[in-house]
PDB file of C-alpha atoms and ligand atoms in Angstrom:
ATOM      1  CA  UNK A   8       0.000   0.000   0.000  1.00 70.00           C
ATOM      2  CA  UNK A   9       0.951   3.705  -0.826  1.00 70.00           C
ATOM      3  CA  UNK A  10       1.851   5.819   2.679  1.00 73.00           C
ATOM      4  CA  UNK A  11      -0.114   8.600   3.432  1.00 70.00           C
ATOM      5  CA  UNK A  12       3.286  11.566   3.141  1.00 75.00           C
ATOM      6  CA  UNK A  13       1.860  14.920   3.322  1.00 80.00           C
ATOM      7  CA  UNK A  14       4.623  17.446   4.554  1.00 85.00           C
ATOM      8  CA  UNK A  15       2.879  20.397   4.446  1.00 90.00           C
ATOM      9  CA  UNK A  16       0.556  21.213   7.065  1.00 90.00           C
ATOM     10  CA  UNK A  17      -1.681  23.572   5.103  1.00 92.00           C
ATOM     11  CA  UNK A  18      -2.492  20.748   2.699  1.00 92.00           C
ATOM     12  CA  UNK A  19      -2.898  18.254   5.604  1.00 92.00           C
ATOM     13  CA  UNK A  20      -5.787  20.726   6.601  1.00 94.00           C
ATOM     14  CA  UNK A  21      -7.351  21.012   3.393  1.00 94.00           C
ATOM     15  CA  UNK A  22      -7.799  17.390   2.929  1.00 94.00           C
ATOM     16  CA  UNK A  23      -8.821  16.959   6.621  1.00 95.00           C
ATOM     17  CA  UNK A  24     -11.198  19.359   6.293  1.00 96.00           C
ATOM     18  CA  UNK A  25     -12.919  16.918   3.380  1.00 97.00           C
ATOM     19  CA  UNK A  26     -13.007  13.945   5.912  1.00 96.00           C
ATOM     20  CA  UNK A  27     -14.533  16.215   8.940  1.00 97.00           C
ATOM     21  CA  UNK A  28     -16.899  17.058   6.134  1.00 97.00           C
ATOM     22  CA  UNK A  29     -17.464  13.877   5.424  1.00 98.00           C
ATOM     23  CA  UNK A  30     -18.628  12.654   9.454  1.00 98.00           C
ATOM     24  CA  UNK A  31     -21.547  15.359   8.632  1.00 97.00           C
ATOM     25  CA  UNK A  32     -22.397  13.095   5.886  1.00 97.00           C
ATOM     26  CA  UNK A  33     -22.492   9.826   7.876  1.00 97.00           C
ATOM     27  CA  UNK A  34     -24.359  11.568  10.362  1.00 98.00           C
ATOM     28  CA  UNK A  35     -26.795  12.170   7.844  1.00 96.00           C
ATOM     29  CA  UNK A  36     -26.632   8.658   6.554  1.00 97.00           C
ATOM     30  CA  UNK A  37     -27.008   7.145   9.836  1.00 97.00           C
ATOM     31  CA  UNK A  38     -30.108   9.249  11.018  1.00 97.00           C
ATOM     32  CA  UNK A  39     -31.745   8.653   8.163  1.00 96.00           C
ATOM     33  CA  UNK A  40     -34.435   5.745   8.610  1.00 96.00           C
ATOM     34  CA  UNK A  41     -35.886   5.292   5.522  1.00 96.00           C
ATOM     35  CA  UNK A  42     -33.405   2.696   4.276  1.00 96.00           C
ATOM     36  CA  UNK A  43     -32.444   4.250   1.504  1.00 96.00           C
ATOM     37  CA  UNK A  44     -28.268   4.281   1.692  1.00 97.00           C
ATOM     38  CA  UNK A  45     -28.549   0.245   2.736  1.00 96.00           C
ATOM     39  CA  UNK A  46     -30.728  -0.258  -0.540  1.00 97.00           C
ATOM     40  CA  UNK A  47     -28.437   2.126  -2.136  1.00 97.00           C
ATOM     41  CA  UNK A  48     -25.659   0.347  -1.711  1.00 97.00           C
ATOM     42  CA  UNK A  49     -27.034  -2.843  -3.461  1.00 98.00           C
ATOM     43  CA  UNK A  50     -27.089  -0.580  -6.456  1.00 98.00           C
ATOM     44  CA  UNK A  51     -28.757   2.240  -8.258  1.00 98.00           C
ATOM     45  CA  UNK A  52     -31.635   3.108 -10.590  1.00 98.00           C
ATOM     46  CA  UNK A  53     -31.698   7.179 -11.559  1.00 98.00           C
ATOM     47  CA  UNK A  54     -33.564   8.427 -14.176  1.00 98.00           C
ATOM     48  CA  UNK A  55     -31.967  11.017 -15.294  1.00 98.00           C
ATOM     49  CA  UNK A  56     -28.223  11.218 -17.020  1.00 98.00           C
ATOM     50  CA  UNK A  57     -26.934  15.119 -16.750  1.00 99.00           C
ATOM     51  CA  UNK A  58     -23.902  15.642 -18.675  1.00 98.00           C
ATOM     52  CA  UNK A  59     -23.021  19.382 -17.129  1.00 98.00           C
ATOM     53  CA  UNK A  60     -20.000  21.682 -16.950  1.00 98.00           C
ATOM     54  CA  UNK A  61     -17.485  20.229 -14.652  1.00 98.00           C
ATOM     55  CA  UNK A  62     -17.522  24.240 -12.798  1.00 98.00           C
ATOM     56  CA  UNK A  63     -17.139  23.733  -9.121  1.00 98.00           C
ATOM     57  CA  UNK A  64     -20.456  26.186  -9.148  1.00 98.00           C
ATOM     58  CA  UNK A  65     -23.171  23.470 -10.972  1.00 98.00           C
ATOM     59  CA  UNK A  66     -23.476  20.643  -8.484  1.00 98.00           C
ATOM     60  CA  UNK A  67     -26.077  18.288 -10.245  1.00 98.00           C
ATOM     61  CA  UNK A  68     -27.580  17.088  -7.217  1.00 98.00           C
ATOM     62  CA  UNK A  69     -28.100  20.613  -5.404  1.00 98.00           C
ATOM     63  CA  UNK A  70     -29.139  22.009  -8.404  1.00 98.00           C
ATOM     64  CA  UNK A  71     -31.787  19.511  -8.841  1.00 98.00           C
ATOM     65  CA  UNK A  72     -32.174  19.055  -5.071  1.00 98.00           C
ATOM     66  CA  UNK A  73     -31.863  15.197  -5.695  1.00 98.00           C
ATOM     67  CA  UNK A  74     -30.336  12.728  -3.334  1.00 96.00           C
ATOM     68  CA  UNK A  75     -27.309   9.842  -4.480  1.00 97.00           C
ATOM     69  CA  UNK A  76     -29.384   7.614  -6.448  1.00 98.00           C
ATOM     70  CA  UNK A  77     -31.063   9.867  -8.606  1.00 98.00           C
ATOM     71  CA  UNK A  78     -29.046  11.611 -11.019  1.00 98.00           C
ATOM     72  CA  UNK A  79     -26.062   9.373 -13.028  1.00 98.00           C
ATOM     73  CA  UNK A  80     -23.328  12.195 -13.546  1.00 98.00           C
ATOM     74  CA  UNK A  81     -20.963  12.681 -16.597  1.00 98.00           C
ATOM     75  CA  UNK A  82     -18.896  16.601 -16.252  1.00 98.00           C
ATOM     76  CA  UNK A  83     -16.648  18.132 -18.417  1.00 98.00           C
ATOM     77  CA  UNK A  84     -15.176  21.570 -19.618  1.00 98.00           C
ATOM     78  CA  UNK A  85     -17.945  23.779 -20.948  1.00 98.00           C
ATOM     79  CA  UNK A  86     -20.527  19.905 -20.817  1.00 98.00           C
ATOM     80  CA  UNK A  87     -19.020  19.058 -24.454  1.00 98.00           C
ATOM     81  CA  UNK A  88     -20.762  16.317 -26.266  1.00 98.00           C
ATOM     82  CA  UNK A  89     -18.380  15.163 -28.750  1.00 98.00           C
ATOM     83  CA  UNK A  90     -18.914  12.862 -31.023  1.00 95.00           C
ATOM     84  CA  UNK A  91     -15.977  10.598 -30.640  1.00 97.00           C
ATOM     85  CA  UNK A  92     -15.315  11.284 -27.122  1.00 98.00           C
ATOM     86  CA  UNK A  93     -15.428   7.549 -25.647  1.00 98.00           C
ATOM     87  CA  UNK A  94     -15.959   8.954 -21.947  1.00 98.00           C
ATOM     88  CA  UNK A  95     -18.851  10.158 -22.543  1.00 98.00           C
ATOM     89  CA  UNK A  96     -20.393   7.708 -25.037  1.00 98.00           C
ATOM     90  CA  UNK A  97     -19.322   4.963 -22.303  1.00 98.00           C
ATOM     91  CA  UNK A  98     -21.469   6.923 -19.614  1.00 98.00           C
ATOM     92  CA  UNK A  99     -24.538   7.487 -22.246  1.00 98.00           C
ATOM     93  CA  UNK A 100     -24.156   3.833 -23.318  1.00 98.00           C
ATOM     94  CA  UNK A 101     -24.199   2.774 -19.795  1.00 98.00           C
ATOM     95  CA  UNK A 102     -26.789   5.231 -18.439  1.00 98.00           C
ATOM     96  CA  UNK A 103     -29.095   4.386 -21.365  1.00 98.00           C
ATOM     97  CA  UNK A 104     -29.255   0.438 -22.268  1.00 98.00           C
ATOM     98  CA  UNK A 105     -28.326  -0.421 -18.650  1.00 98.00           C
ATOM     99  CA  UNK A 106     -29.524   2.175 -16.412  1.00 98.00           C
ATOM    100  CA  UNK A 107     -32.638   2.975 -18.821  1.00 98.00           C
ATOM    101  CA  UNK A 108     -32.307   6.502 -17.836  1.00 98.00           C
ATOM    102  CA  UNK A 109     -35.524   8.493 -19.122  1.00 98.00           C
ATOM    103  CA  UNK A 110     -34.182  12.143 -19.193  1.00 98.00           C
ATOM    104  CA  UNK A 111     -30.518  13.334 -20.782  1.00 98.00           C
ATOM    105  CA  UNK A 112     -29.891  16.961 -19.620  1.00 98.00           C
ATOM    106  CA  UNK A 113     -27.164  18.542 -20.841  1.00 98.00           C
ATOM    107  CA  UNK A 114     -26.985  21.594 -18.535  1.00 98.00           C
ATOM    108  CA  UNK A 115     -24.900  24.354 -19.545  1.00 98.00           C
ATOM    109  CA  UNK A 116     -24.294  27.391 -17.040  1.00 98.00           C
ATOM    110  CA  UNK A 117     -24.252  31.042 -17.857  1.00 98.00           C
ATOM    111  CA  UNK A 118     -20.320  32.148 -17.091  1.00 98.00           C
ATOM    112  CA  UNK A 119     -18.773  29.694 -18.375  1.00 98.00           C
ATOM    113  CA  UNK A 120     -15.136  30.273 -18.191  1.00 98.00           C
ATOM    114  CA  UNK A 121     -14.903  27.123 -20.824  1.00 98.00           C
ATOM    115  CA  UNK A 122     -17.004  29.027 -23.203  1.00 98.00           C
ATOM    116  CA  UNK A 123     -15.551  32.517 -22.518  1.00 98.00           C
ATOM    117  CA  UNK A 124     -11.917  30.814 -23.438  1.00 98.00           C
ATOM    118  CA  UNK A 125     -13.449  29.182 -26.369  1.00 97.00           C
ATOM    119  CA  UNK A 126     -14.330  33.170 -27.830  1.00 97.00           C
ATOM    120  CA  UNK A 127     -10.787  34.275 -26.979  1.00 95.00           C
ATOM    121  CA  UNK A 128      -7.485  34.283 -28.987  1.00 94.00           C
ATOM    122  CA  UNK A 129      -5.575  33.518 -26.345  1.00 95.00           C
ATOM    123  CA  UNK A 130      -3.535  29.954 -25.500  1.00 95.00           C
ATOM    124  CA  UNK A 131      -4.124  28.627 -22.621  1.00 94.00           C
ATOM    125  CA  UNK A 132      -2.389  24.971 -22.914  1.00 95.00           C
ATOM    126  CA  UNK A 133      -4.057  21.606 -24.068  1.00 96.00           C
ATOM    127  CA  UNK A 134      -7.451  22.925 -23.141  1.00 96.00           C
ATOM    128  CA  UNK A 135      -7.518  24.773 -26.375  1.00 97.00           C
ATOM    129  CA  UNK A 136      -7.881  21.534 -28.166  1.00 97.00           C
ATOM    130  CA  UNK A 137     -11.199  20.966 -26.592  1.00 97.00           C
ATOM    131  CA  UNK A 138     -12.077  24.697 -26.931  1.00 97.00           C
ATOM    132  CA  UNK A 139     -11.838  24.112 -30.326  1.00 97.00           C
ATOM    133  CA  UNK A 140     -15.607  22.056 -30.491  1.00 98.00           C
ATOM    134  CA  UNK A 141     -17.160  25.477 -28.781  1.00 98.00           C
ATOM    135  CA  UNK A 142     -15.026  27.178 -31.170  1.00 98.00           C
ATOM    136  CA  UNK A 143     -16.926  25.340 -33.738  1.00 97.00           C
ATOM    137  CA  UNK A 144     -20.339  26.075 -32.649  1.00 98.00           C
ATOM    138  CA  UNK A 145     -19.365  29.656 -32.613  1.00 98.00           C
ATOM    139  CA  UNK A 146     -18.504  29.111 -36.047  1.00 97.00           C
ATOM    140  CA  UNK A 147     -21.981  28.285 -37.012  1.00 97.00           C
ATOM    141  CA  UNK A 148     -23.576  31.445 -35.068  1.00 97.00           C
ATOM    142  CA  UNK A 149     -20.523  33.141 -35.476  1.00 97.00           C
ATOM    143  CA  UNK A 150     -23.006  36.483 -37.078  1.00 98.00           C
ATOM    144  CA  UNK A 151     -25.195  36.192 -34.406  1.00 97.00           C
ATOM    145  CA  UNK A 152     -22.592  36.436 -31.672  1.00 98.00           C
ATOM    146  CA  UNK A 153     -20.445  38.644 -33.479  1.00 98.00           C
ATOM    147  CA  UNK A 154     -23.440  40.864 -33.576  1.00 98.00           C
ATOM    148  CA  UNK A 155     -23.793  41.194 -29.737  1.00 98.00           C
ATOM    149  CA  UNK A 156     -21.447  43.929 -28.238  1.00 97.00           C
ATOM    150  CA  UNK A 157     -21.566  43.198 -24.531  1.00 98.00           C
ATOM    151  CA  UNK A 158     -18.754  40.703 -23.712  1.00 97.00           C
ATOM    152  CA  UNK A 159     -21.016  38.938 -20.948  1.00 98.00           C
ATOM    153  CA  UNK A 160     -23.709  38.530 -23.534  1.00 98.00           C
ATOM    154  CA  UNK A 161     -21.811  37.300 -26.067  1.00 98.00           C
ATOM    155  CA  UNK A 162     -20.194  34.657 -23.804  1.00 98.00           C
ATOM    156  CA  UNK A 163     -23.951  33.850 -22.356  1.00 98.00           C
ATOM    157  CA  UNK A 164     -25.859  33.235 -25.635  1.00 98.00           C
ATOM    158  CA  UNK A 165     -22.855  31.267 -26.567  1.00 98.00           C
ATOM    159  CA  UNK A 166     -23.657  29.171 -24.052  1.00 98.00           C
ATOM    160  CA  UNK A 167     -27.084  28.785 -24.978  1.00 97.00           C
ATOM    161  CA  UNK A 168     -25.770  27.824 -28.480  1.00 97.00           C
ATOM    162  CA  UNK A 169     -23.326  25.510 -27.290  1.00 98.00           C
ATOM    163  CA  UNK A 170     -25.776  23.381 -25.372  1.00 98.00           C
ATOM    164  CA  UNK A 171     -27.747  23.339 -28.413  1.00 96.00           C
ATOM    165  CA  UNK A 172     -25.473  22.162 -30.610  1.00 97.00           C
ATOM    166  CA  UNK A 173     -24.504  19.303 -27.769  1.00 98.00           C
ATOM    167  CA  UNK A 174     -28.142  18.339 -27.293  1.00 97.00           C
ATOM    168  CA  UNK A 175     -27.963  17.962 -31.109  1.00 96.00           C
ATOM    169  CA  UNK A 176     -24.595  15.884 -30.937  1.00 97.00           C
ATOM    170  CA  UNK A 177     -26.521  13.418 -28.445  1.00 97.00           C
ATOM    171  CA  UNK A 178     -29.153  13.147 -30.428  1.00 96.00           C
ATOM    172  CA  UNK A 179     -27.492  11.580 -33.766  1.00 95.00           C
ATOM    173  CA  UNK A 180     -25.440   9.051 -31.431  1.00 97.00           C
ATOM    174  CA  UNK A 181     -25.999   5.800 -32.819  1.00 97.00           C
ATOM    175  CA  UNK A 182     -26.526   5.162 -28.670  1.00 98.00           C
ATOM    176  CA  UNK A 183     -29.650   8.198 -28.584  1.00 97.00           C
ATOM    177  CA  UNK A 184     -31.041   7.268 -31.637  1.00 96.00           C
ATOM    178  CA  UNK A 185     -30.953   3.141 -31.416  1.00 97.00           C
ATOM    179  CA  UNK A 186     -32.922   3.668 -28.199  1.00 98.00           C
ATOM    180  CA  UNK A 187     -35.545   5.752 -29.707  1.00 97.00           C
ATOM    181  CA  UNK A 188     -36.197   3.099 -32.332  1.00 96.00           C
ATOM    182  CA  UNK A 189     -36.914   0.476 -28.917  1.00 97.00           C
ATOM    183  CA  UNK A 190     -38.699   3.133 -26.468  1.00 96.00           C
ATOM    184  CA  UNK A 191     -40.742   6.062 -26.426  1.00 95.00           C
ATOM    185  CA  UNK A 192     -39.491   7.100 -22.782  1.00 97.00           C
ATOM    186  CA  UNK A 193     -36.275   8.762 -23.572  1.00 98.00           C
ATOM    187  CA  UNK A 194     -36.077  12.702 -23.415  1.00 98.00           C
ATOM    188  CA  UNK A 195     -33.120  14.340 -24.513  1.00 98.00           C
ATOM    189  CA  UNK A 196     -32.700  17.953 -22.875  1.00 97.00           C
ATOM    190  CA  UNK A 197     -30.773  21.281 -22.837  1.00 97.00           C
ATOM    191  CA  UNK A 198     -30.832  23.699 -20.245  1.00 98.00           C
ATOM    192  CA  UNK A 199     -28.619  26.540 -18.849  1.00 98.00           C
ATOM    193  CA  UNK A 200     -28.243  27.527 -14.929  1.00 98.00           C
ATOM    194  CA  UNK A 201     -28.103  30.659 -13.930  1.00 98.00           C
ATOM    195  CA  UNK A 202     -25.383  30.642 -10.708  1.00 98.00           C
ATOM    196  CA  UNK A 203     -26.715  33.763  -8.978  1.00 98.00           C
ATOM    197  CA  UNK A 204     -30.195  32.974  -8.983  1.00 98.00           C
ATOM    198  CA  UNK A 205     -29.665  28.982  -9.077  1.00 98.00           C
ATOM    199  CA  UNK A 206     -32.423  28.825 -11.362  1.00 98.00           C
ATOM    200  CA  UNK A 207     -32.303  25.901 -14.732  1.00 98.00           C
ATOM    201  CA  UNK A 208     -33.576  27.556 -17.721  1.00 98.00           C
ATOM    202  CA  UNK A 209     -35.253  25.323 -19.799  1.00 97.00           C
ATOM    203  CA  UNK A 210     -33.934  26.233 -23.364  1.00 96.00           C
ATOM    204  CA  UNK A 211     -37.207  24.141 -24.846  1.00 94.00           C
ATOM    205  CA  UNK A 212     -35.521  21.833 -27.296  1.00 94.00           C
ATOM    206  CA  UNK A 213     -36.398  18.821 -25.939  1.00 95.00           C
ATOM    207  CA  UNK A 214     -36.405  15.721 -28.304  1.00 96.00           C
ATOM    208  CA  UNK A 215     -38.131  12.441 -27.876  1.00 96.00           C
ATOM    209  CA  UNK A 216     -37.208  11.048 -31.263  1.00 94.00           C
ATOM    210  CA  UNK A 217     -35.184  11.653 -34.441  1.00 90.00           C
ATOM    211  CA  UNK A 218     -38.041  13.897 -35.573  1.00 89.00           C
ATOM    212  CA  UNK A 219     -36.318  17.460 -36.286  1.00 83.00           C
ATOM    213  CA  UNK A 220     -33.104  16.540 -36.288  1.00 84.00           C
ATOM    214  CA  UNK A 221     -32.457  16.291 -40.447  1.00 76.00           C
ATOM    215  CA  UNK A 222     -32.275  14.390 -42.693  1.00 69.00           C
ATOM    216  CA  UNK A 223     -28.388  13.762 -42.144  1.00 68.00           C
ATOM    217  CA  UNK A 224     -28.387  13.742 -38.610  1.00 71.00           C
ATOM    218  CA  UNK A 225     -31.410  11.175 -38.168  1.00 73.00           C
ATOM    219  CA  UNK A 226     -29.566   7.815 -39.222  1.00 76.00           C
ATOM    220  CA  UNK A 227     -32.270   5.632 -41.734  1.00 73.00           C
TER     221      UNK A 227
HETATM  222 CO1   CO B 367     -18.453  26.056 -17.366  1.00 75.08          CO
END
């Protein structure tokens, strides 16, 4: 086994600080009689799959004020849905044709330093690689944004865009649209938090088939 060797006290703290946190937690656990953590732990059943910024900011579960159990989690820079990424075709796989999740939410956030980066010139190391997919999607809107003169703006209907253009990416996934052709429970979503206010705006462009999505996108 690997020794515990932290030398500096400061960082000793900081990590102690996590496992103090964590005695609230089992405190919570253990007063809790509904049984729910014992059945928990014989495995899980969510129904929804949120695939959201990986910001310290949007916490899926306190943003949705679910408990562990309910919401199957996938996170990234600026909640990317690309096409080839196997990470997160592993979790949809997973969280659709084992889990049978019902909703997909891909939950952007106002803010988002991914997608502020992404309108930028600037390096800022191997994240540009994945800033170029938002770079992309600016690319497709980039008259619209270019048209908006308020930097904040710009950035926030960006984000809008972007999680349009992910909910899209989900969508023709051979995993999304194989489903749709077994089951008529399966609700693909995008939405966008607001941090300040903690409210989810819904950005209505829900889809529950292949219907809408082109004739390129929707495979045959
Ligand atoms: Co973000």
């Amino acid at each position: 086994m690997y020794k515990k060797h932290i030398e500096s006290p400061e960082l000793q703290a900081g990590f102690e600080k996590i496992l103090e946190g964590n005695k609230q937690w089992m405190k919570l656990v253990a007063e809790d009689t509904t049984g729910r953590y014992q059945q928990l732990a014989k495995g899980q059943s969510p129904e929804i799959l949120w695939i959201g910024c990986a910001d310290s900011r949007v916490p899926a579960n306190q943003i949705t004020n679910t408990l562990p159990g309910e919401v199957f989690v996938h996170r990234n820079i600026a909640n990317m849905c690309v096409h080839s990424d196997m990470n997160m075709l592993s979790v949809l796989d997973y969280a659709v044709n084992v889990l049978k999740v019902k909703h997909v939410i891909v939950a952007g956030h106002y803010g988002c330093g991914g997608v502020a980066a992404s309108l930028s010139r600037k390096q800022f190391g191997i994240i540009d690689n994945w800033l170029c997919h938002i770079k992309d999607v600016y690319r497709l809107h980039s008259e619209e944004i270019d048209a908006i003169q308020d930097e904040e703006k710009k950035v926030n209907r960006l984000v809008e865009l972007n999680v349009a253009e992910q909910v899209s990416n989900l969508c023709s996934t051979s995993i999304i649209q194989n489903a749709w052709k077994e089951r008529d429970d399966l609700a693909v979503h995008g939405v966008v938090i607001d941090i300040a206010t903690g409210k989810i705006v819904d950005l209505d462009i829900t889809f529950t088939n292949s219907e809408g999505l082109g004739k390129v996108l929707a495979f045959a």
